[in-house]
């Protein structure tokens, strides 16, 4: 059974930094693209940053220059370094991955349960 687990969410003051981690575990054959999404209260879930398996990344305009996405393919891990945090970054952050489970014939989208990031002003 495949599982994505996020960690690193916390309460931080504006201007501070946090590093989120996403661990993929279980019977995984291959992971394709991975991404971080976030959802603030009363808002739709939005893409924060994505990264392909060769390291190509893309960012939402609202986080460019402040957030950095990375991954460790050997460990099935993904990270999000968040600097210069703003109150509008407050949200539940979700890990997403397109991966091929062992014994499966097609890639499938997986989601973590989310980790809360709260930025106080």
XYZ file of C-alpha atoms in Angstrom:
121
model
C 0.000 0.000 0.000
C 1.378 3.392 -1.019
C 1.312 6.319 1.378
C 2.376 9.962 1.246
C 3.056 11.635 4.577
C 3.771 15.326 5.013
C 5.597 16.867 7.961
C 7.091 20.181 8.999
C 4.024 22.375 9.260
C 4.005 24.812 12.161
C 3.051 28.254 13.433
C 5.601 30.859 12.390
C 5.818 34.639 12.366
C 5.728 36.605 9.140
C 9.172 36.734 7.592
C 10.103 33.365 9.019
C 10.962 30.078 7.323
C 9.728 26.504 7.332
C 10.757 23.344 5.550
C 8.082 20.840 4.627
C 8.850 17.214 3.860
C 6.879 14.564 2.022
C 7.756 10.906 2.392
C 6.452 8.356 -0.075
C 6.404 4.813 1.255
C 5.081 1.397 0.367
C 5.430 -0.774 -2.687
C 6.561 1.894 -5.135
C 7.982 1.009 -8.525
C 8.431 4.523 -9.923
C 7.531 8.141 -9.120
C 6.885 10.627 -11.890
C 6.101 14.264 -11.125
C 5.571 15.469 -7.570
C 4.006 18.670 -6.321
C 2.937 20.721 -3.362
C -0.591 22.101 -3.227
C -2.210 24.224 -0.561
C -5.726 25.032 0.540
C -6.668 28.000 2.684
C -10.014 28.177 4.514
C -12.814 28.983 2.098
C -10.557 28.735 -0.943
C -9.879 26.153 -3.606
C -6.815 23.964 -3.491
C -4.036 25.540 -5.545
C -0.715 24.413 -6.958
C 2.259 25.854 -5.077
C 5.168 24.158 -6.845
C 5.868 21.078 -8.925
C 8.961 19.088 -9.808
C 9.576 16.394 -12.425
C 11.666 13.298 -11.808
C 14.632 14.963 -13.547
C 14.413 18.016 -11.286
C 12.630 20.534 -13.496
C 10.527 22.755 -11.276
C 7.760 25.302 -11.602
C 6.170 27.681 -9.120
C 3.021 29.670 -8.569
C 3.694 33.364 -9.121
C 2.772 34.082 -5.517
C 5.704 32.025 -4.172
C 8.400 32.562 -6.800
C 11.642 33.707 -5.237
C 10.525 32.669 -1.747
C 9.861 28.918 -1.986
C 12.129 26.178 -3.302
C 10.962 22.682 -4.177
C 13.367 19.741 -4.250
C 13.312 15.957 -4.170
C 15.530 13.035 -3.310
C 14.664 10.229 -5.711
C 16.783 7.683 -3.857
C 14.774 8.242 -0.685
C 11.371 8.899 -2.296
C 11.277 12.276 -0.554
C 10.174 15.747 -1.590
C 10.773 19.031 0.208
C 9.501 22.584 0.175
C 11.746 25.261 1.647
C 9.600 28.278 2.438
C 11.277 31.596 3.216
C 9.942 35.094 3.805
C 6.603 33.646 4.801
C 3.530 35.863 4.674
C 0.169 35.562 6.450
C -1.407 34.767 3.069
C 0.709 31.606 2.940
C -1.408 30.196 5.757
C -3.008 26.981 4.540
C -2.972 23.228 4.726
C -0.164 22.035 2.464
C -0.613 18.768 0.576
C 1.889 16.501 -1.102
C 0.926 15.045 -4.477
C 2.705 12.446 -6.573
C 2.060 10.557 -9.759
C 3.485 7.132 -9.113
C 3.439 3.562 -10.260
C 2.859 1.076 -7.504
C 4.510 -2.315 -7.709
C 2.231 -4.731 -9.480
C 0.214 -1.959 -11.087
C 0.130 -1.251 -14.821
C -0.482 2.488 -14.761
C 0.561 5.610 -12.907
C -1.917 6.927 -10.373
C -2.300 10.205 -8.473
C -1.666 10.002 -4.729
C -2.231 12.603 -2.015
C -1.038 13.049 1.520
C -3.242 14.063 4.429
C -1.794 17.566 4.652
C 0.205 19.606 7.144
C -0.925 22.936 8.590
C 1.162 26.039 8.025
C 0.086 29.139 9.925
C 1.851 32.462 9.477
C 1.072 35.153 12.019
C 1.413 38.852 11.283
